């Protein structure tokens, strides 16, 4: 490893490392290296990653999603300050699929969390702005390892509900929380199919706006979650006590009401999951899926870069669209070119 | 093309082909060829597939799923006989992920549909029993093309609710129907996360068992479907008239009650989808996804067959599990072996 990279690793998690400006700068530099698309940077980044890895994994990883306007920033700020007050060190990372298009970022504007962003016990990193979702998500996963190695014991990964980003966040965190507005069922917060079912916990925020609507939403979402995942219904005979059953709770992040109950719920999730080994199982599965996801993405990239494939692909794609070649036949022809 | 294969194609969809025992035998032989794992058979099968392809695609493709005991066979038999009576020709294919393990098949026992199976206007083909789910699904997709070329204008693809088979069926059909029992919410019919949301239509079968429970289930499922896919709620301002909104209906297949209403609903789905181009869009997307799914499966197969990968994979898999190597780093190392 290069001397400057070793210095980064030492400042992040070496024997003499400690929270403070130096560690933060080293974290920022290491993450920038991870985000680089240069091949030499990537090789150095892998060395840095391997060096910090043994110190990582000690945090609780919390995924938070919700449509724009649901109050994610306000909630994360309130939660972050609450946790710091309890002695935790909090890192906030983001996956924003739109940032890969626009170059912008949901956390780019740090003033969104004006108190948390200046708190020295918090580390906030906006979404990487290059690469497709897979690339953005990979960099966020890696940044998470750096934040953990530096001693952050709660890592919050935030995403806005666009594309496949919720799945990506659910797949890299210990617990996935979906924020909702009190007016459940409104077009305003249309969520994509399948996202609700990823949630370990649904939080109805802004309960102060309309407490009755929030209660109705809570009942309705709870009933739907049970219907769509029936082993989760504690009223049923086959109810499994060792499994977590998704919950729905209400709070007001703006008024900082319900944050304690939220963290109590997270803690009880963590306890159930840890006690029965589900937490480590989930992490192992996530690591395996992550590896295979990257392998598959790499194989596909090599495939698309093959000059013969590039020649034949447009023609066969059109033929499959027109129905003149069966999709499976087209796939076999293209695969034969790789031999 | 070999003369015997040309004879198959002619008997299936040549100028002189006609419904009857000869066509059925040719269809069965062609599908057996498609299902073969021998390389020379596969090459011949691709020729056969390309030859029948221009005649395929003219059917309505209906996917039907539901847990064992929900009454799928009874329903499909009642529906099939109803459709034949109306002048349709019906093919019933199956995807049974368990058949790839046990060698058995959900449609293996043809007596399950005792009237339909002997009706000369019906073609019933059990699930292929070799290969992983991807392979089984691919063979069913190809068998569908053969059935269509032979003039079957309704193709029903049946699956039992196991593994990823519902997604596979939803991805190869124009409409995906989920059968449910009246006792919604019971453990008995626990459905996997995300499956309910694939449904274009939910059918509560066996309504005669408990009409009140069936009505309650209908209301509950309808409400959940709307909540989980909000653009589908016709009560809302952003309701899009050009889109189909999943429906929930009740019937009794055993008493052959509700079959007409079922087919009317299917027809209105078909009309909305055709009118706005969604049907052809869905098929084009399915064909493209199918091609890429097979390409990705093939690339992964080649990767796993690489001798250097085989040497290093167990070690890196273990290292990722133990947390000594980051998943992304392991993926890059393995991918480098393929260069």
XYZ file of C-alpha atoms in Angstrom:
678
model
C 0.000 0.000 0.000
C 1.195 3.518 -0.790
C 2.364 5.590 2.162
C -0.364 8.184 1.690
C -3.039 5.474 1.646
C -1.581 3.871 4.770
C -1.763 7.293 6.408
C -5.450 7.461 5.498
C -6.108 4.032 6.982
C -4.182 4.954 10.138
C -6.136 8.163 10.568
C -9.424 6.312 10.061
C -8.887 3.301 12.261
C -5.240 2.979 13.256
C -4.204 2.566 16.897
C -3.802 6.335 17.338
C -6.931 7.323 15.428
C -9.582 9.345 17.180
C -12.748 11.227 16.309
C -12.037 14.710 15.054
C -11.196 16.790 12.024
C -8.222 14.635 11.016
C -10.262 11.437 10.973
C -13.082 13.145 9.082
C -10.684 14.416 6.431
C -9.182 10.943 6.051
C -12.644 9.394 5.722
C -13.612 11.950 3.092
C -10.398 11.308 1.148
C -10.771 7.531 1.343
C -14.357 7.723 0.105
C -13.320 10.016 -2.737
C -10.739 7.400 -3.693
C -13.441 4.698 -3.619
C -15.627 6.826 -5.833
C -12.951 7.450 -8.426
C -13.392 5.782 -11.798
C -9.647 5.713 -12.523
C -8.211 2.218 -12.625
C -5.147 3.060 -10.511
C -7.388 4.711 -7.917
C -9.605 1.643 -7.891
C -6.624 -0.604 -7.118
C -5.534 1.667 -4.292
C -9.129 1.881 -3.074
C -9.338 -1.917 -2.880
C -6.232 -1.940 -0.677
C -7.709 0.717 1.582
C -10.974 -1.203 1.717
C -9.256 -4.432 2.696
C -7.304 -2.594 5.370
C -10.349 -1.014 7.021
C -12.573 -4.077 6.598
C -11.578 -5.857 9.851
C -12.672 -2.761 11.790
C -15.998 -2.456 9.978
C -19.335 -4.163 10.575
C -19.818 -3.006 14.164
C -22.584 -0.506 13.455
C -26.313 -0.820 13.173
C -27.244 -0.096 9.577
C -30.530 1.694 9.153
C -32.099 2.277 5.739
C -34.608 5.102 5.353
C -36.752 5.803 2.332
C -39.784 7.862 1.428
C -41.036 10.131 -1.322
C -39.883 13.761 -1.513
C -41.826 15.847 0.966
C -42.302 13.078 3.513
C -39.765 14.738 5.781
C -36.736 12.459 5.552
C -34.170 15.168 6.306
C -36.081 16.499 9.282
C -36.509 12.973 10.587
C -32.874 12.015 10.103
C -31.713 15.227 11.724
C -33.971 14.697 14.737
C -32.909 11.059 15.008
C -29.231 11.846 14.513
C -29.201 14.510 17.223
C -31.117 12.210 19.578
C -28.604 9.416 19.021
C -25.589 11.679 19.458
C -27.124 12.876 22.673
C -27.259 9.241 23.778
C -23.556 8.842 23.042
C -23.707 7.344 19.564
C -21.671 8.399 16.571
C -23.821 8.689 13.479
C -22.973 8.531 9.785
C -25.515 9.505 7.137
C -24.965 8.295 3.591
C -27.251 8.585 0.602
C -28.186 6.730 -2.523
C -29.791 9.019 -5.014
C -30.359 7.406 -8.398
C -31.117 10.798 -9.909
C -27.683 12.098 -8.948
C -26.122 9.785 -11.533
C -28.131 11.607 -14.184
C -28.144 15.178 -12.962
C -24.876 15.205 -11.071
C -26.894 16.596 -8.167
C -27.471 14.854 -4.888
C -30.147 14.641 -2.251
C -27.590 15.338 0.432
C -25.549 17.754 -1.640
C -27.154 20.648 0.087
C -25.851 20.097 3.585
C -27.950 22.907 4.998
C -30.845 20.460 4.792
C -29.589 19.117 8.100
C -28.220 22.277 9.545
C -27.548 21.085 13.081
C -26.495 17.540 12.321
C -24.150 18.582 9.516
C -22.053 20.755 11.824
C -22.070 18.286 14.720
C -18.614 16.761 15.044
C -20.025 13.386 16.069
C -21.904 13.102 12.775
C -20.448 12.272 9.395
C -22.599 13.175 6.419
C -21.721 12.124 2.893
C -23.844 12.948 -0.123
C -24.635 10.414 -2.799
C -21.853 9.711 -5.291
C -22.828 11.397 -8.526
C -21.307 9.120 -11.132
C -22.236 5.720 -12.424
C -25.492 3.848 -12.795
C -27.502 2.830 -9.729
C -25.406 -0.325 -9.237
C -22.246 1.790 -9.188
C -23.726 4.421 -6.884
C -24.988 1.736 -4.514
C -21.625 -0.028 -4.488
C -19.824 3.163 -3.555
C -22.308 3.804 -0.762
C -21.787 0.269 0.547
C -18.061 0.835 0.565
C -18.394 4.251 2.192
C -20.430 2.514 4.898
C -17.465 0.246 5.676
C -15.183 3.280 6.011
C -17.660 5.030 8.327
C -17.909 1.900 10.469
C -14.151 1.453 10.657
C -13.933 5.039 11.905
C -16.187 4.107 14.814
C -19.621 5.292 13.724
C -21.963 2.877 15.429
C -25.134 3.938 13.633
C -25.044 4.261 9.859
C -28.137 5.714 8.226
C -28.515 5.153 4.499
C -31.089 7.460 2.991
C -32.753 7.157 -0.379
C -35.458 8.923 -2.273
C -38.127 6.607 -3.710
C -36.990 6.406 -7.302
C -36.146 3.422 -9.475
C -34.634 0.457 -7.721
C -32.926 2.441 -5.008
C -35.161 1.219 -2.173
C -34.233 -2.360 -2.947
C -30.573 -1.386 -3.038
C -30.855 0.264 0.380
C -32.880 -2.593 1.878
C -30.144 -4.929 0.628
C -27.354 -3.118 2.410
C -28.964 -2.341 5.759
C -30.005 -4.272 8.872
C -33.407 -2.619 8.964
C -35.376 -0.847 6.282
C -37.743 1.949 7.324
C -40.302 3.480 5.007
C -41.595 6.972 5.807
C -45.182 7.754 4.859
C -47.477 10.778 5.097
C -50.690 10.575 7.163
C -52.815 10.602 4.003
C -52.174 6.964 3.083
C -53.832 6.048 -0.146
C -53.311 9.451 -1.684
C -51.714 9.805 -5.042
C -49.217 12.164 -3.475
C -47.155 9.400 -2.016
C -47.621 6.749 -4.665
C -45.097 4.071 -3.848
C -43.808 1.526 -6.271
C -45.046 -2.027 -6.206
C -43.111 -4.150 -3.792
C -41.519 -1.350 -1.783
C -43.971 -1.445 1.110
C -43.131 -5.108 1.533
C -39.442 -4.389 1.961
C -40.196 -2.376 5.081
C -39.327 -3.740 8.512
C -41.000 -0.654 9.911
C -43.355 1.900 8.396
C -43.281 5.329 10.004
C -46.143 7.742 9.451
C -44.507 11.132 9.801
C -46.154 14.546 10.201
C -48.814 13.004 12.429
C -49.475 16.542 13.768
C -50.946 17.517 10.393
C -53.899 15.152 10.701
C -53.865 12.747 13.663
C -57.082 10.968 12.583
C -55.850 10.367 9.067
C -52.568 9.092 10.507
C -54.421 6.569 12.672
C -56.498 5.395 9.710
C -53.342 5.049 7.631
C -51.686 3.072 10.417
C -54.569 0.581 10.590
C -54.811 0.255 6.824
C -51.096 -0.256 6.230
C -50.838 -2.722 9.122
C -53.705 -4.789 7.757
C -52.225 -4.783 4.245
C -48.792 -5.741 5.469
C -50.297 -8.723 7.258
C -52.365 -9.727 4.265
C -49.417 -9.526 1.902
C -47.080 -11.421 4.166
C -49.220 -13.746 6.137
C -46.615 -15.479 8.201
C -46.245 -12.083 9.833
C -49.662 -12.054 11.449
C -49.271 -12.570 15.193
C -52.945 -13.537 15.476
C -52.343 -16.706 13.521
C -51.448 -20.139 14.638
C -48.238 -20.359 12.667
C -46.960 -17.082 14.015
C -43.238 -17.418 14.533
C -42.008 -15.667 17.681
C -38.432 -15.681 16.481
C -39.305 -13.533 13.474
C -39.775 -9.796 13.413
C -43.212 -8.730 12.224
C -43.257 -5.418 10.388
C -44.772 -2.624 12.459
C -46.412 0.687 11.671
C -45.895 3.676 13.960
C -46.712 7.390 13.963
C -44.517 10.343 14.880
C -43.763 13.970 14.203
C -40.138 14.568 13.302
C -40.659 18.336 13.132
C -41.847 18.436 16.740
C -39.330 15.753 17.696
C -42.217 13.667 19.048
C -41.942 9.917 18.842
C -38.193 9.732 18.225
C -37.622 7.859 21.511
C -40.391 5.358 20.656
C -38.877 4.983 17.193
C -35.471 4.125 18.591
C -37.052 1.752 21.135
C -38.709 -0.053 18.242
C -35.427 -0.206 16.341
C -33.785 -1.601 19.459
C -36.412 -4.287 19.898
C -35.998 -5.212 16.216
C -32.263 -5.422 16.735
C -32.698 -7.605 19.824
C -35.037 -10.087 18.150
C -32.842 -10.244 15.078
C -29.613 -10.652 17.036
C -31.004 -13.196 19.457
C -32.033 -15.586 16.714
C -29.067 -14.992 14.432
C -31.154 -13.235 11.791
C -28.984 -10.140 11.847
C -25.784 -11.975 10.969
C -27.641 -14.218 8.513
C -28.992 -11.163 6.767
C -25.538 -9.607 6.549
C -23.985 -12.760 5.180
C -26.732 -13.034 2.577
C -26.298 -9.383 1.702
C -22.555 -9.801 1.259
C -23.048 -12.855 -0.961
C -25.725 -11.114 -3.040
C -23.556 -8.053 -3.305
C -20.648 -10.135 -4.597
C -22.830 -11.883 -7.166
C -24.540 -8.678 -8.192
C -21.158 -7.123 -8.952
C -19.965 -10.255 -10.743
C -23.076 -10.268 -12.914
C -22.760 -6.559 -13.633
C -19.121 -7.083 -14.600
C -19.892 -10.048 -16.849
C -22.612 -8.055 -18.579
C -20.261 -5.127 -19.023
C -17.640 -7.376 -20.644
C -20.332 -8.874 -22.832
C -21.496 -5.463 -24.024
C -17.893 -4.433 -24.660
C -17.268 -7.407 -26.981
C -16.864 -6.081 -30.519
C -18.756 -8.948 -32.165
C -21.612 -8.557 -29.684
C -21.694 -4.842 -30.397
C -22.032 -5.614 -34.094
C -24.832 -8.158 -33.760
C -26.758 -6.894 -30.713
C -28.757 -4.056 -32.365
C -29.889 -6.344 -35.172
C -30.936 -9.172 -32.854
C -32.607 -6.779 -30.423
C -34.708 -5.462 -33.303
C -35.472 -8.993 -34.519
C -36.650 -9.985 -31.026
C -38.815 -6.838 -30.890
C -40.330 -7.607 -34.292
C -40.901 -11.214 -33.340
C -38.745 -12.625 -36.125
C -36.246 -14.303 -33.781
C -37.163 -15.967 -30.494
C -35.546 -14.297 -27.497
C -33.891 -17.525 -26.371
C -32.446 -18.128 -29.830
C -31.065 -14.581 -29.950
C -29.509 -15.058 -26.516
C -27.806 -18.295 -27.577
C -26.420 -16.689 -30.753
C -24.972 -13.799 -28.787
C -23.528 -16.085 -26.131
C -21.838 -18.165 -28.820
C -19.856 -15.060 -29.812
C -18.235 -14.988 -26.379
C -16.692 -18.432 -26.768
C -33.375 -27.980 -41.471
C -33.573 -31.763 -41.317
C -36.439 -33.336 -43.240
C -38.021 -34.795 -40.099
C -37.948 -31.405 -38.405
C -39.466 -29.747 -41.472
C -42.217 -32.364 -41.315
C -42.886 -31.376 -37.697
C -43.101 -27.703 -38.620
C -45.416 -28.506 -41.541
C -47.700 -30.576 -39.349
C -47.810 -27.825 -36.724
C -48.348 -24.782 -38.903
C -47.701 -25.603 -42.553
C -50.260 -24.779 -45.267
C -51.922 -28.183 -44.962
C -51.841 -28.400 -41.168
C -55.069 -28.816 -39.287
C -56.200 -29.545 -35.743
C -56.169 -33.248 -34.989
C -54.048 -36.126 -33.787
C -51.265 -35.520 -36.334
C -50.804 -31.911 -35.296
C -50.886 -32.865 -31.618
C -48.210 -35.510 -32.127
C -46.041 -33.014 -33.998
C -46.472 -30.440 -31.241
C -45.533 -32.988 -28.605
C -42.447 -34.057 -30.562
C -41.354 -30.477 -31.189
C -41.701 -29.622 -27.516
C -39.755 -32.731 -26.530
C -37.000 -31.542 -28.873
C -37.065 -28.109 -27.220
C -36.793 -29.745 -23.829
C -33.811 -31.884 -24.751
C -30.495 -31.021 -23.157
C -28.452 -32.517 -26.029
C -26.530 -29.897 -27.987
C -27.504 -31.295 -31.414
C -31.145 -31.353 -30.341
C -30.858 -27.771 -29.158
C -29.560 -26.653 -32.561
C -32.405 -28.452 -34.320
C -34.870 -27.052 -31.806
C -33.684 -23.506 -32.553
C -34.394 -24.094 -36.247
C -37.859 -25.414 -35.443
C -38.480 -22.455 -33.163
C -37.467 -19.944 -35.824
C -39.695 -21.694 -38.350
C -42.818 -21.619 -36.167
C -42.150 -18.145 -34.765
C -43.873 -16.127 -37.531
C -47.081 -18.048 -36.826
C -46.901 -17.536 -33.079
C -47.991 -14.639 -30.893
C -51.661 -14.620 -31.898
C -53.025 -16.042 -28.660
C -54.059 -14.466 -25.410
C -51.607 -15.613 -22.756
C -53.122 -16.123 -19.341
C -51.030 -16.866 -16.265
C -52.686 -18.575 -13.311
C -51.172 -19.138 -9.902
C -52.299 -20.091 -6.444
C -51.275 -22.311 -3.560
C -52.019 -26.047 -3.627
C -55.639 -26.618 -2.664
C -56.942 -23.368 -4.068
C -58.564 -25.251 -6.936
C -56.394 -24.376 -9.915
C -57.103 -27.568 -11.869
C -60.843 -27.370 -11.339
C -60.789 -23.734 -12.382
C -58.671 -24.322 -15.480
C -60.816 -27.270 -16.504
C -64.024 -25.230 -16.115
C -62.510 -22.295 -17.965
C -61.020 -24.452 -20.706
C -64.305 -26.230 -21.408
C -66.150 -22.898 -21.393
C -63.693 -21.438 -23.908
C -63.802 -24.484 -26.177
C -67.569 -24.228 -26.113
C -67.191 -20.654 -27.341
C -65.035 -21.824 -30.247
C -61.563 -21.249 -28.798
C -58.659 -23.658 -28.886
C -56.936 -23.863 -25.530
C -53.418 -24.889 -24.539
C -52.481 -25.468 -20.910
C -48.813 -25.407 -19.968
C -47.230 -25.550 -16.551
C -44.229 -24.267 -14.696
C -43.546 -26.307 -11.646
C -40.292 -25.441 -9.928
C -40.544 -28.570 -7.812
C -40.581 -30.758 -10.901
C -36.969 -29.854 -11.533
C -36.139 -31.390 -8.190
C -38.506 -34.330 -7.982
C -38.919 -35.080 -11.652
C -42.643 -34.922 -10.962
C -44.994 -32.369 -12.382
C -48.169 -30.581 -11.367
C -49.784 -31.518 -14.652
C -48.181 -34.928 -14.876
C -51.334 -36.535 -13.651
C -53.606 -35.692 -16.549
C -56.616 -37.102 -14.772
C -56.592 -33.904 -12.779
C -58.430 -32.381 -15.721
C -60.339 -35.407 -16.860
C -62.633 -33.728 -19.369
C -60.263 -31.114 -20.719
C -57.414 -33.583 -21.154
C -59.402 -35.748 -23.551
C -60.941 -32.850 -25.464
C -59.346 -32.648 -28.907
C -59.482 -28.854 -28.926
C -57.297 -28.696 -25.842
C -53.571 -29.278 -25.673
C -52.170 -30.012 -22.226
C -48.469 -30.215 -21.556
C -46.988 -30.886 -18.146
C -44.052 -28.954 -16.784
C -40.633 -29.918 -18.134
C -38.870 -31.823 -15.415
C -35.246 -30.932 -16.010
C -33.228 -27.835 -15.372
C -33.403 -25.066 -12.839
C -36.374 -22.700 -12.781
C -34.832 -20.521 -15.512
C -34.506 -23.567 -17.738
C -37.991 -24.861 -16.977
C -39.470 -21.415 -17.616
C -37.583 -21.079 -20.889
C -38.915 -24.383 -22.158
C -42.446 -23.373 -21.205
C -42.048 -20.075 -23.068
C -40.897 -21.960 -26.131
C -43.694 -24.526 -25.848
C -46.093 -21.575 -25.778
C -44.791 -20.448 -29.182
C -45.375 -23.934 -30.604
C -48.920 -24.048 -29.189
C -49.658 -20.644 -30.694
C -48.260 -21.566 -34.099
C -50.578 -24.587 -34.070
C -53.532 -22.225 -33.726
C -54.316 -22.293 -30.006
C -55.720 -18.849 -29.346
C -55.787 -19.071 -25.563
C -52.660 -20.293 -23.771
C -52.952 -20.841 -20.041
C -49.715 -21.069 -18.074
C -50.248 -22.566 -14.658
C -47.893 -22.442 -11.726
C -47.932 -23.445 -8.119
C -46.855 -20.728 -5.708
C -43.303 -21.795 -5.011
C -40.028 -19.958 -5.409
C -39.835 -17.441 -8.188
C -42.243 -19.235 -10.471
C -45.046 -16.667 -10.201
C -42.703 -13.949 -11.411
C -41.623 -16.200 -14.278
C -45.258 -16.789 -15.275
C -46.217 -13.114 -14.892
C -43.266 -12.295 -17.166
C -44.424 -14.545 -19.978
C -48.159 -13.853 -20.003
C -50.468 -11.002 -21.018
C -52.418 -11.222 -17.784
C -51.555 -12.725 -14.433
C -54.353 -14.133 -12.277
C -53.901 -15.109 -8.648
C -56.347 -17.584 -7.138
C -57.169 -17.205 -3.456
C -59.333 -18.999 -0.933
C -62.196 -17.154 0.800
C -60.317 -17.124 4.093
C -57.919 -14.315 3.161
C -55.424 -13.644 5.862
C -55.203 -17.253 6.907
C -51.874 -18.953 7.189
C -53.167 -21.621 4.870
C -52.638 -19.551 1.812
C -49.591 -17.586 2.847
C -48.331 -15.942 -0.292
C -44.851 -14.693 -0.822
C -44.039 -11.023 -0.634
C -44.610 -9.239 -3.896
C -46.766 -11.915 -5.542
C -50.100 -10.243 -4.823
C -48.795 -7.166 -6.563
C -48.061 -9.071 -9.753
C -51.747 -9.861 -10.117
C -53.826 -8.141 -12.777
C -56.782 -9.979 -11.306
C -57.314 -11.770 -8.005
C -59.949 -14.513 -8.053
C -61.428 -15.742 -4.812
C -62.382 -19.326 -5.599
C -64.605 -21.675 -3.593
C -66.905 -18.791 -2.716
C -69.610 -21.393 -1.983
C -67.629 -22.541 1.062
C -68.103 -19.251 2.897
C -69.715 -16.392 0.933
C -69.331 -13.876 3.779
C -65.647 -14.608 4.250
C -65.190 -14.337 0.485
C -66.754 -10.876 0.475
C -64.597 -9.764 3.370
C -61.516 -11.095 1.577
C -62.537 -9.280 -1.584
C -62.817 -5.932 0.206
C -59.599 -6.433 2.109
C -57.539 -7.487 -0.893
C -58.976 -4.698 -3.042
C -58.087 -2.122 -0.427
C -54.564 -3.478 -0.048
C -53.996 -3.597 -3.785
C -54.973 0.053 -4.026
C -52.809 1.028 -1.110
C -49.786 -0.782 -2.464
C -50.123 0.575 -5.955
C -51.756 3.891 -5.614
C -51.950 4.982 -9.194
C -54.440 2.145 -9.477
C -57.116 3.738 -7.325
C -59.983 4.923 -9.525
C -61.219 7.193 -6.727
C -58.186 9.382 -7.021
C -57.554 12.451 -9.085
C -54.584 11.025 -10.929
C -56.446 7.915 -11.927
C -55.364 7.001 -15.431
C -58.219 5.680 -17.567
C -55.815 4.112 -20.044
C -54.404 1.802 -17.368
C -55.902 -1.400 -16.081
C -56.584 -1.369 -12.369
C -56.263 -4.751 -10.692
C -59.617 -6.218 -9.735
C -60.773 -8.786 -7.209
C -63.652 -11.138 -8.063
C -65.334 -14.170 -6.525
C -66.403 -17.418 -8.155
C -66.911 -21.118 -7.652
C -65.035 -23.193 -10.195
C -66.498 -26.421 -8.815
C -70.048 -25.234 -9.496
C -68.912 -23.522 -12.688
C -70.336 -20.285 -11.327
C -68.689 -17.043 -12.332
C -66.709 -18.391 -15.277
C -68.575 -16.141 -17.733
C -67.937 -13.101 -15.540
C -64.300 -14.141 -15.270
C -63.889 -14.277 -19.032
C -65.745 -10.970 -19.417
C -63.223 -9.407 -17.045
C -60.352 -10.937 -18.989
C -61.862 -9.548 -22.178
C -62.210 -6.068 -20.743
C -58.586 -6.250 -19.574
C -57.559 -7.318 -23.071
C -59.530 -4.476 -24.641
C -58.056 -1.773 -22.415
C -54.561 -3.155 -22.874
C -54.880 -3.534 -26.656
C -56.507 -0.162 -27.196
C -53.674 1.723 -25.570
C -50.843 -0.427 -26.893
C -50.022 -1.865 -23.453
C -50.419 -5.429 -24.644
C -47.803 -5.153 -27.376
C -45.564 -3.027 -25.132
C -45.729 -5.692 -22.442
C -44.836 -8.420 -24.942
C -41.909 -6.459 -26.335
C -40.619 -5.810 -22.834
C -41.080 -9.474 -21.962
C -39.149 -10.576 -25.047
C -36.312 -8.160 -24.271
C -36.181 -9.233 -20.619
C -36.280 -12.856 -21.640
C -33.326 -12.358 -23.985
C -31.289 -10.580 -21.325
C -32.265 -13.064 -18.632
C -30.958 -15.890 -20.808
C -27.802 -13.934 -21.709
C -27.105 -13.274 -18.044
C -27.752 -16.898 -17.123
C -25.396 -17.999 -19.906
C -22.659 -15.575 -18.861
C -22.929 -16.753 -15.276
C -22.773 -20.378 -16.387
C -19.579 -19.705 -18.379
C -18.153 -17.868 -15.394
C -18.837 -20.765 -13.061
C -17.334 -23.171 -15.584
C -14.032 -21.271 -15.719
C -11.349 -23.412 -14.079
C -9.582 -20.514 -12.378
C -12.872 -19.238 -11.015
C -13.678 -22.699 -9.745
C -10.368 -22.722 -7.896
C -10.734 -19.310 -6.277
C -14.510 -19.031 -5.764
C -14.884 -21.206 -2.626
C -12.060 -19.375 -0.874
C -13.373 -15.907 -1.743
C -16.943 -16.895 -0.888
C -15.762 -17.931 2.552
C -13.698 -14.752 2.941
C -16.750 -12.623 2.076
C -18.817 -14.610 4.590
C -16.199 -14.115 7.298
C -15.891 -10.452 6.481
C -12.194 -10.639 5.648
C -12.640 -9.529 2.030
C -15.178 -6.949 0.879
C -17.752 -8.355 -1.527
C -16.914 -5.829 -4.214
C -13.208 -6.608 -3.955
C -13.909 -10.353 -4.243
C -16.075 -9.707 -7.297
C -13.347 -7.684 -8.993
C -10.738 -10.363 -8.300
C -12.936 -13.066 -9.788
C -13.830 -10.942 -12.801
C -10.140 -10.328 -13.480
C -9.725 -14.084 -13.965
C -12.085 -13.944 -16.932
C -9.955 -11.470 -18.884
